[in-house]
Coordinates of C-alpha atoms and ligand atoms in Angstrom, one line a residue:
Chain H
M291 CA 0.1 0.2 0.0
K292 CA 1.1 3.6 -1.1
I293 CA 0.4 6.3 1.7
L294 CA 1.0 9.9 1.6
V295 CA 0.5 11.8 4.6
C296 CA 0.5 15.5 4.5
I297 CA 2.5 17.4 7.2
S298 CA 1.8 21.0 8.1
N299 CA 4.9 22.6 10.2
V300 CA 3.2 24.8 13.2
P301 CA 3.8 26.4 15.9
D302 CA 4.8 24.2 19.4
T303 CA 1.3 24.1 21.3
T304 CA 3.1 25.9 24.3
T305 CA 4.1 29.1 22.3
K306 CA 3.9 32.8 23.2
I307 CA 1.9 33.8 20.2
A308 CA 3.0 37.5 18.9
F309 CA 3.0 39.4 15.5
S310 CA 4.8 42.3 13.7
A311 CA 4.6 46.0 15.3
D312 CA 1.8 46.3 12.2
N313 CA 0.1 43.3 13.5
S314 CA 0.0 42.0 9.9
T315 CA 2.5 39.0 10.2
F316 CA 2.8 36.2 12.8
N317 CA 6.2 36.5 14.5
A318 CA 8.0 33.3 14.1
A319 CA 11.2 34.6 16.0
G320 CA 12.5 32.4 18.6
V321 CA 9.6 30.0 17.6
Q322 CA 9.9 26.2 18.3
F323 CA 8.0 24.7 14.8
V324 CA 6.9 21.0 15.0
I325 CA 4.8 18.9 13.4
N326 CA 1.1 19.9 13.6
P327 CA 0.1 17.1 16.2
Y328 CA -3.1 15.4 14.1
D329 CA -0.9 14.7 11.4
E330 CA 2.3 13.5 13.4
W331 CA 0.5 11.6 16.1
Y332 CA -2.4 10.1 14.7
A333 CA -2.1 10.3 10.4
L334 CA 1.2 9.1 10.3
V335 CA 1.4 7.0 13.1
R336 CA -1.7 4.5 12.1
A337 CA 0.0 5.1 8.7
L338 CA 3.4 3.4 9.3
E339 CA 1.4 0.5 11.5
L340 CA -1.0 -0.2 8.5
K341 CA 2.7 -0.7 6.9
E342 CA 4.8 -2.1 9.0
A343 CA 1.6 -4.9 9.0
Q344 CA 1.1 -4.7 5.4
G345 CA 3.9 -4.3 3.8
G346 CA 4.3 -0.4 1.2
N347 CA 5.4 3.2 1.3
V348 CA 4.8 6.1 3.8
T349 CA 5.9 9.3 2.1
I350 CA 5.3 13.0 4.4
L351 CA 4.9 15.8 1.9
H352 CA 4.7 18.9 3.5
V353 CA 4.3 22.2 1.7
G354 CA 6.6 24.8 2.6
T355 CA 10.1 26.8 2.2
A356 CA 13.3 24.9 3.5
D357 CA 12.8 26.4 6.7
S358 CA 10.6 23.8 7.3
E359 CA 13.4 20.3 6.9
A360 CA 13.6 19.8 10.3
T361 CA 9.9 19.1 10.4
I362 CA 10.6 17.1 7.8
R363 CA 13.4 15.5 9.5
K364 CA 11.7 14.7 12.7
G365 CA 8.9 12.8 10.3
L366 CA 11.2 10.6 8.6
A367 CA 13.0 10.2 12.1
I368 CA 9.4 8.7 13.4
G369 CA 9.5 6.0 10.6
A370 CA 8.4 7.4 7.1
D371 CA 10.4 6.3 4.4
D372 CA 11.0 9.2 2.2
A373 CA 9.9 12.8 2.1
V374 CA 8.6 15.2 -0.4
R375 CA 8.9 18.6 0.1
I376 CA 6.9 21.1 -2.2
D377 CA 8.6 24.6 -2.2
A378 CA 5.7 27.0 -2.2
E379 CA 4.4 29.4 0.5
P380 CA 1.7 27.8 2.1
N381 CA -0.5 30.8 3.0
D382 CA -4.1 29.6 1.2
A383 CA -5.6 26.9 2.5
F384 CA -7.1 25.6 -1.4
A385 CA -3.2 26.8 -2.8
V386 CA -1.4 24.3 -0.5
A387 CA -4.2 21.5 -1.8
E388 CA -4.0 22.5 -5.4
Q389 CA 0.3 22.2 -5.3
I390 CA -0.4 19.0 -3.3
A391 CA -2.8 18.2 -5.9
A392 CA -0.4 18.5 -8.5
F393 CA 2.0 16.4 -7.4
A394 CA -0.2 13.4 -6.4
K395 CA -2.6 13.2 -9.7
D396 CA -0.2 10.2 -11.4
K397 CA 2.2 8.8 -8.0
G398 CA -0.4 6.1 -7.4
F399 CA -1.2 6.7 -3.5
D400 CA -3.8 4.2 -2.1
L401 CA -4.3 6.3 1.4
I402 CA -3.9 10.5 1.7
M403 CA -4.2 11.2 5.0
A404 CA -4.1 14.5 6.8
G405 CA -4.8 15.9 10.1
K406 CA -7.7 17.1 11.6
E407 CA -6.8 21.0 11.3
T408 CA -3.7 22.8 11.3
I409 CA -2.8 24.0 15.1
N410 CA -2.4 27.7 14.3
Y411 CA -4.5 28.4 10.9
N412 CA -7.3 25.9 12.7
G413 CA -8.7 25.4 9.1
S414 CA -9.8 21.8 8.6
M415 CA -10.1 22.6 5.1
V416 CA -6.9 20.8 2.9
G417 CA -7.7 16.9 3.7
A418 CA -11.2 18.3 2.0
M419 CA -10.2 20.3 -1.1
L420 CA -7.6 17.4 -2.0
A421 CA -10.2 14.9 -2.0
E422 CA -12.3 17.6 -4.2
L423 CA -9.6 18.1 -6.5
M424 CA -8.5 14.9 -7.5
N425 CA -12.2 13.6 -7.3
L426 CA -12.0 11.0 -4.4
P427 CA -14.0 10.0 -1.8
Y428 CA -13.1 11.7 1.8
V429 CA -13.7 11.0 5.1
S430 CA -13.3 13.5 7.8
L431 CA -12.2 13.8 11.5
A432 CA -11.4 9.3 11.0
T433 CA -11.0 7.7 14.8
K434 CA -10.2 4.2 13.9
L435 CA -8.5 2.8 10.0
E436 CA -8.6 -0.5 9.1
V437 CA -7.8 -1.6 5.6
A438 CA -7.8 -5.0 4.1
A439 CA -8.5 -6.6 0.6
G440 CA -8.3 -2.8 -1.1
V441 CA -11.2 -1.9 1.4
A442 CA -11.0 0.8 4.6
T443 CA -13.6 0.4 7.4
I444 CA -13.5 3.9 9.3
E445 CA -14.6 5.2 11.9
H446 CA -15.7 8.8 12.1
D447 CA -17.1 12.1 14.1
I448 CA -20.5 13.0 12.8
D449 CA -22.9 15.6 14.7
G450 CA -24.1 13.8 17.8
G451 CA -22.1 10.8 17.2
T452 CA -19.9 8.5 15.3
E453 CA -20.3 6.5 11.7
V454 CA -18.7 4.0 10.6
V455 CA -18.2 3.8 6.7
E456 CA -16.1 1.6 4.0
C457 CA -14.8 2.6 1.2
A458 CA -12.5 1.1 -2.2
L459 CA -9.5 2.7 -1.8
P460 CA -7.6 5.1 -3.4
L461 CA -9.2 8.1 -0.8
V462 CA -8.6 11.2 1.6
L463 CA -9.1 11.0 4.9
S464 CA -8.4 13.9 8.3
A465 CA -7.2 11.8 11.2
N466 CA -8.3 12.8 14.6
K467 CA -7.3 11.5 18.0
G468 CA -7.7 8.3 18.6
M469 CA -6.5 6.7 15.8
A470 CA -2.7 5.4 17.0
E471 CA -0.8 6.9 20.0
Q472 CA 2.4 9.2 19.6
R473 CA 5.4 7.6 19.0
I474 CA 8.8 9.1 20.3
P475 CA 11.6 8.7 17.8
N476 CA 14.4 6.5 18.9
M477 CA 18.6 6.7 18.5
K478 CA 18.5 4.9 14.6
G479 CA 15.4 6.5 13.6
I480 CA 16.8 9.9 14.3
M481 CA 20.2 8.3 12.9
S482 CA 18.3 6.9 9.3
A483 CA 16.4 10.3 8.7
R484 CA 19.4 11.8 7.8
T485 CA 20.1 9.6 5.0
K486 CA 16.3 9.2 3.8
P487 CA 15.2 11.0 0.7
L488 CA 13.9 14.2 0.5
Q489 CA 12.9 15.3 -2.5
V490 CA 11.9 19.8 -3.5
V491 CA 9.4 19.9 -5.8
P492 CA 9.0 23.2 -7.3
A493 CA 5.5 25.0 -7.0
V494 CA 3.3 25.2 -9.6
A495 CA 0.6 28.1 -10.6
T496 CA -2.2 28.1 -7.9
D497 CA -5.2 30.3 -6.9
K498 CA -4.7 32.0 -3.7
L499 CA -8.3 32.6 -2.6
T500 CA -7.9 34.8 0.7
T501 CA -5.5 37.1 2.2
I502 CA -5.2 37.2 6.0
T503 CA -5.4 41.2 6.4
S504 CA -4.3 41.7 10.1
Y505 CA -4.0 39.3 13.3
E506 CA -5.2 40.2 17.0
L507 CA -4.3 38.7 19.9
A508 CA -7.5 37.3 22.0
K509 CA -8.4 39.6 24.7
G510 CA -7.4 38.2 27.9
R511 CA -10.1 37.7 31.0
T512 CA -9.9 40.9 33.3
E513 CA -9.6 39.5 36.4
C514 CA -10.6 36.4 38.3
K515 CA -13.0 37.4 41.4
F516 CA -12.8 34.3 43.9
I517 CA -15.1 33.3 46.1
D518 CA -14.9 31.5 49.7
A519 CA -14.8 28.1 49.6
S520 CA -17.3 28.4 52.7
T521 CA -19.9 29.8 50.5
P522 CA -20.2 28.5 47.6
E523 CA -23.5 29.2 46.9
K524 CA -22.1 32.4 46.6
L525 CA -21.3 31.5 43.1
I526 CA -24.5 30.6 41.9
E527 CA -25.5 34.4 43.1
L528 CA -23.3 35.8 41.3
L529 CA -23.6 33.4 37.9
H530 CA -27.0 34.5 37.9
N531 CA -27.0 38.3 39.0
E532 CA -23.8 39.2 37.7
A533 CA -22.5 37.0 34.6
K534 CA -26.2 36.2 33.5
A535 CA -25.1 32.9 33.0
I536 CA -28.0 30.9 34.4
Chain B
M82 CA -27.9 37.2 -6.9
S83 CA -28.6 35.5 -3.0
V84 CA -27.4 34.1 -0.3
L85 CA -27.6 30.3 0.2
V86 CA -27.8 28.5 4.2
Y87 CA -27.3 24.5 4.1
T88 CA -28.9 23.5 7.1
E89 CA -30.2 20.6 9.2
T90 CA -31.9 19.1 11.3
A91 CA -31.4 17.0 14.7
K92 CA -34.2 14.7 16.4
G93 CA -36.6 15.9 13.9
K94 CA -36.0 19.8 14.8
I95 CA -33.8 22.5 13.4
K96 CA -30.6 22.0 14.8
K97 CA -29.5 25.6 16.8
S98 CA -26.4 25.7 15.3
S99 CA -28.4 26.0 11.8
L100 CA -30.7 28.8 13.0
E101 CA -27.5 30.5 13.5
A102 CA -26.3 30.5 10.0
V103 CA -29.7 31.4 8.6
N104 CA -30.0 34.7 10.9
Y105 CA -26.1 35.0 10.2
G106 CA -27.1 34.7 6.4
S107 CA -29.8 36.9 6.2
R108 CA -27.6 39.9 8.1
I109 CA -25.1 39.5 4.7
A110 CA -28.1 39.8 2.8
T111 CA -29.3 42.5 4.1
Q112 CA -26.3 44.1 3.5
L113 CA -26.0 42.4 -0.1
N114 CA -30.0 43.5 -0.7
T115 CA -30.9 40.1 -1.5
S116 CA -32.9 37.3 0.5
V117 CA -31.4 34.3 2.0
T118 CA -32.7 30.7 0.8
A119 CA -32.1 27.6 2.5
V120 CA -31.2 24.3 1.4
I121 CA -32.0 21.2 4.1
V122 CA -31.7 17.3 2.7
G123 CA -35.4 15.4 2.6
D124 CA -38.4 16.0 4.1
A125 CA -38.4 18.4 8.0
D126 CA -40.6 20.7 9.1
V127 CA -38.9 23.8 7.7
A128 CA -41.3 26.8 9.8
E129 CA -38.4 27.4 11.9
L130 CA -36.3 28.4 8.6
G131 CA -38.3 31.1 7.6
K132 CA -39.1 32.7 11.6
A133 CA -35.0 32.7 10.9
G134 CA -34.7 34.8 8.5
A135 CA -34.8 32.6 5.1
K136 CA -37.2 33.8 2.5
K137 CA -37.1 30.2 0.7
V138 CA -36.4 27.3 1.3
L139 CA -35.3 24.4 -1.1
K140 CA -35.6 20.3 -0.2
L141 CA -32.7 18.7 -1.8
K142 CA -34.0 15.2 -3.2
N143 CA -32.6 12.6 -4.4
D144 CA -32.3 9.4 -3.9
K145 CA -28.6 9.1 -3.2
L146 CA -28.8 11.2 -0.8
T147 CA -29.2 9.1 2.6
S148 CA -26.2 10.2 4.6
L149 CA -24.3 13.0 4.3
D150 CA -21.6 11.9 2.0
G151 CA -20.0 14.3 0.8
M152 CA -19.2 13.8 -3.1
Y153 CA -23.4 13.6 -3.1
L154 CA -23.7 16.6 -1.1
T155 CA -21.4 19.0 -2.5
A156 CA -23.0 18.2 -5.7
A157 CA -26.3 19.1 -4.7
I158 CA -25.4 22.0 -3.1
E159 CA -23.4 23.1 -6.2
Q160 CA -26.6 22.8 -8.1
A161 CA -28.6 24.3 -5.9
A162 CA -26.3 27.2 -5.4
T163 CA -26.2 27.5 -9.1
A164 CA -30.0 28.0 -9.8
E165 CA -29.9 30.2 -7.1
N166 CA -26.9 32.5 -8.3
A167 CA -25.9 32.0 -4.8
T168 CA -22.4 34.4 -4.2
V169 CA -22.1 33.8 -0.8
I170 CA -22.9 30.3 1.0
I171 CA -23.0 29.7 4.7
F172 CA -22.1 26.5 6.7
S173 CA -22.0 26.1 10.2
H174 CA -18.9 25.3 11.1
D175 CA -19.3 22.0 13.1
F176 CA -18.5 18.1 11.7
T177 CA -20.5 18.3 8.9
G178 CA -19.3 21.6 8.0
K179 CA -15.8 20.5 8.0
E180 CA -16.9 17.9 6.0
I181 CA -18.4 19.5 3.2
A182 CA -17.6 23.2 2.8
P183 CA -14.2 23.2 1.7
R184 CA -15.2 20.5 -0.8
L185 CA -17.7 22.7 -2.2
A186 CA -15.2 25.7 -2.0
A187 CA -12.5 23.6 -4.1
K188 CA -15.5 22.7 -6.4
L189 CA -16.7 26.3 -6.8
K190 CA -13.0 27.4 -6.9
A191 CA -14.7 30.1 -3.9
G192 CA -12.4 31.2 -0.8
I193 CA -13.4 30.1 1.9
V194 CA -13.0 30.9 5.8
A195 CA -13.6 28.1 8.1
G196 CA -14.9 29.2 11.5
A197 CA -15.6 32.8 11.2
V198 CA -17.0 34.1 14.3
D199 CA -18.3 37.9 13.6
N200 CA -20.8 39.8 10.9
P201 CA -18.5 40.1 8.1
T202 CA -17.3 44.0 6.4
I203 CA -18.8 44.0 2.7
S204 CA -17.6 46.8 0.7
G205 CA -18.7 46.1 -3.2
D206 CA -17.2 42.5 -4.4
A207 CA -15.0 42.4 -0.7
L208 CA -15.0 40.5 1.9
T209 CA -13.6 40.5 5.5
V210 CA -14.5 38.4 8.1
K211 CA -12.6 37.8 11.7
K212 CA -11.7 34.1 13.2
N213 CA -10.0 32.2 15.4
V214 CA -6.3 31.0 14.6
F215 CA -3.3 29.1 17.2
S216 CA -6.5 27.5 18.2
G217 CA -8.1 30.8 19.9
K218 CA -4.9 32.5 21.3
A219 CA -5.1 35.4 19.0
T220 CA -7.6 36.2 15.7
A221 CA -7.0 37.0 12.1
V222 CA -9.4 38.6 9.7
Y223 CA -9.6 36.9 6.0
A224 CA -10.5 39.1 2.9
I225 CA -11.8 36.5 0.5
N226 CA -10.7 37.4 -2.7
S227 CA -12.9 35.8 -5.4
A228 CA -16.0 36.4 -6.1
K229 CA -17.7 33.3 -5.0
K230 CA -17.7 33.3 -0.9
I231 CA -18.1 30.2 1.7
I232 CA -18.1 31.6 5.3
S233 CA -18.7 28.6 8.0
L234 CA -19.6 29.9 11.1
L235 CA -18.7 29.0 14.3
P236 CA -21.0 27.5 16.3
N237 CA -22.5 29.6 19.4
S238 CA -20.9 33.0 18.1
F239 CA -24.3 34.5 18.0
P240 CA -27.3 34.1 19.9
V241 CA -30.5 33.1 17.8
E242 CA -33.3 35.7 17.3
L243 CA -36.5 34.4 15.7
T244 CA -38.9 36.6 13.8
E245 CA -42.4 35.9 12.9
G246 CA -41.2 35.4 9.3
T247 CA -42.0 32.8 6.2
A248 CA -40.5 31.2 4.2
E249 CA -41.2 29.5 0.5
V250 CA -40.6 25.9 0.8
A251 CA -40.3 24.0 -2.9
D252 CA -38.9 21.0 -3.4
F253 CA -35.7 20.6 -5.5
A254 CA -34.9 17.7 -7.5
V255 CA -30.8 17.3 -8.1
N256 CA -29.5 14.9 -10.6
L257 CA -26.6 12.6 -9.6
D258 CA -26.5 10.7 -12.2
A259 CA -22.6 11.1 -13.1
V260 CA -21.4 10.6 -9.0
N261 CA -20.7 7.5 -7.9
S262 CA -19.2 7.6 -4.3
P263 CA -17.5 4.7 -3.0
I264 CA -18.7 5.2 0.5
K265 CA -20.7 2.8 1.8
V266 CA -22.1 3.5 5.3
K267 CA -22.2 0.2 7.8
E268 CA -23.7 1.7 11.1
V269 CA -24.8 5.0 12.6
K270 CA -23.9 5.6 16.1
K271 CA -25.7 8.7 17.6
V272 CA -24.7 9.8 21.4
T273 CA -27.7 9.1 23.4
T274 CA -27.4 12.0 26.2
E275 CA -29.7 14.9 25.2
L276 CA -27.5 17.7 25.2
N277 CA -25.1 17.5 22.2
L278 CA -21.7 19.2 23.9
P279 CA -20.5 21.7 21.2
D280 CA -24.4 23.1 20.8
A281 CA -24.7 23.2 24.9
E282 CA -25.2 26.6 26.5
L283 CA -23.7 25.6 29.6
V284 CA -21.0 22.9 30.5
V285 CA -19.7 21.2 33.8
S286 CA -16.2 19.5 33.4
A287 CA -13.5 18.1 34.8
G288 CA -10.5 16.4 34.9
R289 CA -7.6 14.6 37.2
G290 CA -8.4 16.4 40.0
L291 CA -11.5 14.2 40.5
K292 CA -9.5 10.9 41.1
G293 CA -11.2 8.6 39.5
P294 CA -14.4 7.6 37.5
E295 CA -16.5 6.2 40.4
N296 CA -16.1 10.0 41.2
W297 CA -18.5 11.2 38.2
G298 CA -21.4 11.4 39.8
M299 CA -21.4 14.6 42.0
V300 CA -20.2 16.1 38.4
E301 CA -23.5 14.6 36.8
E302 CA -25.7 15.4 39.4
L303 CA -24.6 19.2 38.9
A304 CA -24.8 19.5 35.3
K305 CA -28.4 18.3 35.2
E306 CA -29.5 20.3 37.7
L307 CA -28.0 23.3 35.8
G308 CA -29.1 21.9 32.5
A309 CA -25.8 21.3 31.7
A310 CA -23.5 18.7 29.2
T311 CA -20.9 17.1 30.5
A312 CA -16.7 17.5 29.8
C313 CA -13.8 16.7 30.5
S314 CA -10.1 17.3 30.1
R315 CA -7.6 14.6 27.7
P316 CA -6.1 12.5 30.6
V317 CA -9.4 11.8 31.8
A318 CA -10.9 10.7 28.1
D319 CA -7.1 8.6 27.5
M320 CA -7.6 7.1 30.9
H321 CA -11.1 5.7 30.1
W322 CA -12.1 7.3 32.5
R323 CA -15.0 9.2 30.6
P324 CA -16.1 8.7 26.8
H325 CA -14.2 10.2 24.2
H326 CA -16.9 12.9 22.9
E327 CA -16.5 14.6 26.0
H328 CA -12.8 15.6 25.8
V329 CA -12.8 19.0 24.8
G330 CA -9.2 20.9 23.9
Q331 CA -6.5 21.5 21.4
T332 CA -7.0 17.3 20.7
G333 CA -10.6 17.0 21.3
V334 CA -13.5 19.4 20.9
A335 CA -13.6 23.3 20.8
I336 CA -16.9 24.7 23.1
R337 CA -17.9 28.0 23.4
P338 CA -20.6 28.2 26.0
N339 CA -22.6 30.3 28.1
L340 CA -21.4 29.1 31.1
Y341 CA -18.1 26.4 31.5
I342 CA -17.6 25.4 34.7
A343 CA -14.3 23.7 35.2
I344 CA -13.6 21.4 38.2
G345 CA -9.6 19.8 39.4
I346 CA -8.6 21.1 35.8
S347 CA -5.3 22.6 36.2
G348 CA -5.7 24.8 33.0
A349 CA -3.5 23.4 30.8
I350 CA -2.7 26.0 27.3
Q351 CA -3.7 23.0 25.6
H352 CA -7.4 22.8 27.5
L353 CA -7.9 26.4 27.0
A354 CA -7.5 26.3 23.6
G355 CA -10.9 24.5 23.3
V356 CA -12.6 26.6 25.9
N357 CA -11.6 29.9 26.3
G358 CA -14.0 31.1 24.3
S359 CA -16.4 30.1 26.4
K360 CA -18.2 33.9 28.0
T361 CA -17.9 32.9 31.5
I362 CA -15.2 30.8 32.9
V363 CA -15.5 28.9 36.6
V364 CA -12.7 27.7 38.0
I365 CA -13.0 25.2 41.6
N366 CA -9.3 24.1 42.1
S367 CA -7.6 23.3 45.8
D368 CA -4.5 24.3 44.4
K369 CA -4.6 28.7 44.6
E370 CA -1.7 28.3 42.0
A371 CA -3.4 26.4 39.3
P372 CA -2.7 28.0 35.8
F373 CA -6.8 28.1 35.2
F374 CA -7.5 30.7 37.5
K375 CA -5.8 33.1 35.5
S376 CA -8.1 32.4 32.3
A377 CA -11.1 32.3 34.8
D378 CA -14.0 34.9 35.6
Y379 CA -14.9 33.4 39.0
G380 CA -12.9 31.0 41.0
I381 CA -13.4 28.9 44.3
V382 CA -10.1 27.8 45.7
G383 CA -11.1 24.5 47.6
D384 CA -11.9 20.7 47.4
A385 CA -14.0 19.5 44.9
F386 CA -15.5 16.6 46.9
D387 CA -16.5 19.1 49.2
I388 CA -17.9 22.0 47.2
V389 CA -19.4 20.3 44.4
P390 CA -22.2 18.5 46.7
K391 CA -23.0 22.0 48.0
L392 CA -23.0 23.7 44.5
V393 CA -25.5 21.0 43.9
A394 CA -27.7 21.8 46.9
A395 CA -27.1 25.6 46.0
V396 CA -28.8 25.1 42.3
K397 CA -31.7 23.5 43.6
N398 CA -32.1 25.6 46.3
F399 CA -32.1 28.8 43.4
K400 CA -34.1 26.5 41.6
A401 CA -36.8 26.5 44.0
N402 CA -36.5 30.1 44.5
H403 CA -36.8 31.3 40.7
N404 CA -40.1 29.1 39.2
Ligands
FAD116 C1 -0.4 18.7 22.3 C2 -0.7 18.5 23.2 C3 -2.1 18.3 23.2 C4 -3.0 18.4 24.2 N1 -4.5 18.4 24.4 C5 -5.0 18.6 24.5 C6 -6.9 18.6 25.1 O1 -7.1 18.6 24.0 N2 -7.5 18.9 25.8 C7 -6.7 18.6 27.4 O2 -7.5 18.7 28.1 N3 -5.3 18.6 27.8 C8 -4.5 18.2 26.5 N4 -3.5 17.8 26.9 C9 -2.9 17.7 27.7 C10 -2.6 18.9 29.0 O3 -1.4 19.6 28.3 C11 -2.5 18.8 30.2 O4 -2.0 17.7 30.6 C12 -4.2 18.3 31.3 O5 -5.2 18.9 30.5 C13 -4.2 17.6 32.3 O6 -5.3 17.4 32.5 P1 -6.3 18.3 34.3 O7 -5.9 19.2 34.0 O8 -6.9 17.0 34.3 O9 -4.9 17.2 35.0 P2 -3.9 17.8 35.9 O10 -2.6 18.7 35.0 O11 -3.1 16.6 36.8 O12 -4.5 18.5 37.2 C14 -5.3 18.3 37.7 C15 -5.7 19.6 38.6 O13 -6.4 19.2 39.8 C16 -6.4 19.5 40.6 N5 -7.3 19.1 41.9 C17 -6.4 17.9 42.6 N6 -7.8 17.4 43.4 C18 -8.2 18.3 43.6 C19 -9.7 18.0 44.3 N7 -9.8 17.7 45.4 N8 -10.3 19.6 44.4 C20 -9.9 20.3 43.3 N9 -9.1 20.1 42.4 C21 -8.1 19.2 42.6 C22 -5.4 19.8 40.6 O14 -4.5 20.9 41.7 C23 -4.4 20.3 39.6 O15 -5.1 21.7 39.0 C24 -2.5 18.3 25.3 C25 -1.2 18.2 25.5 C26 -0.2 18.5 24.3 C27 1.3 18.0 24.5
AMP117 N1 1.5 23.2 4.2 C1 1.3 22.0 4.5 N2 1.6 21.0 3.6 C2 1.2 19.6 3.6 N3 0.2 19.2 4.5 C3 -0.6 20.5 4.8 C4 -0.2 22.0 4.8 N4 -0.8 22.5 5.4 C5 -2.0 22.1 6.2 N5 -2.0 20.3 5.7 C6 -2.7 19.5 5.8 O1 -4.2 19.4 6.4 C7 -4.7 19.6 7.5 C8 -5.3 20.2 7.2 O2 -5.4 22.0 7.7 P1 -5.7 22.7 7.8 O3 -6.8 23.0 6.5 O4 -4.7 23.8 7.5 O5 -6.5 22.9 9.1 C9 -3.3 19.3 8.1 O6 -3.3 18.8 9.3 C10 -2.1 18.8 7.3 O7 -2.4 17.3 7.2

């Protein structure tokens, strides 16, 4: 089975977010970048488990600049066989999907996996767009994935519950928590990652359908009002009279 | 020109998030001097869509539209959008919205903003709208550059407003002969709790501070008395103390209820990412240094096992006096 895992490069979850003085760009100075957790823990690890059980090949693909190479090497250290970087600034979901589709369309991947969403732009869009561009079925927010005899059985989140679907390969899915557990790369993985193939592919022309014009930090809460532990009923009164929450 | 809104039912009623989306669409339609057409799959009582501001409701009809299969549904909505000459299409940023809206965007080459939180600013052909980024740590204003535009609205961003309006209702026969999805639905498991967590106005949530699943009785009781949904932190779901669908945060569900009560949760940044959009946050924690207090509106420093039962009694008492 040939599996493609799309990985995004995102600020570590604990990053303190800051923007340029005019609030027009994200300030990446001093920020630790990592593989988007959904792409790494769930999509990539499940892809590797399937390969280990059934044979095949796992390619990781990233649309981004040379700055992301450390992130790509991490994916190789965890166990991907090879990597592709499409040399384009990833600043619009549709443009990213177009880049991936242009590369993947004639490569015969059986399974294309994305993460649920990137934790920086939280779009949850690239996988679905890619499926449409490649005219493939798409299963969003998959929490379980099994593949047997060319057919995938997938459990995924739907509104108010979960659904189990079967689908003949090829298909695109987005991976959610539940699909696999995080893997820490071992020494051997880290060593071998240095020599695994990382192909850099030139960008194709794409459509940039959206632009971010400005950023703003979320407003913090004013101050926590403490209620004495001996009189918790005061809380209910405040929630009713002051916060108007009940 | 029109504004098209995709809507759904749950348990026979139009979903609250769909009513929010129709309200939102009608505000946009007013700015554009046009009106809202709501689309819905199959037969449903759609009177509420008119009250929320739709002027027209199209019931999408085709035998293939039995599940929410993206290949079929995307094609169906596209046909309705073309028939209605829709320039702006609205979804709710829920599970269906995440599956369908970006797929439709790619089909129409429409720019999309997923998870918008405010009313867009429109001037001529230009539209800008705000959404949360960096998991709620910031917001960004997006400009959509294409002629056709799609916005999915983050649930609970606006209260629902209903009027006495009515909509013209018609069937819309969809042609899906050319579309054949290989996806077969084998099983649907609906969560049986009455309250769907992402829709809930009030949420009571608990973490590892509760020590074990056997101690959730008081949390459920507090939730029941308040009419709230229950949620939990990630380790609690990972240890199977609570079901996976209750896990909120960066890797779980993102919610923004009116009231979020966090009991025995430390307030890690990844937890906050899923709940910091809540209007009012209450934190109950035995450690006065717990980081969550920095993101709370109200706090009680104390032992949950002592405080929660007292809160249950206080809510019962409150209800007795306010009915
Ligand atoms: C990439 C990434 C993604 C993550 N995603 C999520 C996510 O989506 N959601 C999430 O929740 N976490 C997430 N986490 C984990 C997160 O970092 C924290 O580890 C987790 O939120 C801690 O859960 P907790 O607050 O229940 O437990 P703890 O941190 O152990 O906190 C328990 C709290 O209970 C208090 N306590 C103890 N006893 C009592 C008592 N008797 N009465 C009152 N209070 C008491 C303690 O003072 C403490 O503050 C993620 C982590 C990473 C690295
Ligand atoms: N620049 C990128 N390169 C490769 N894959 C990406 C990129 N951006 C997003 N993706 C994939 O698409 C998923 C959803 O991203 P998003 O739509 O931005 O939330 C991510 O989890 C990745 O799997």
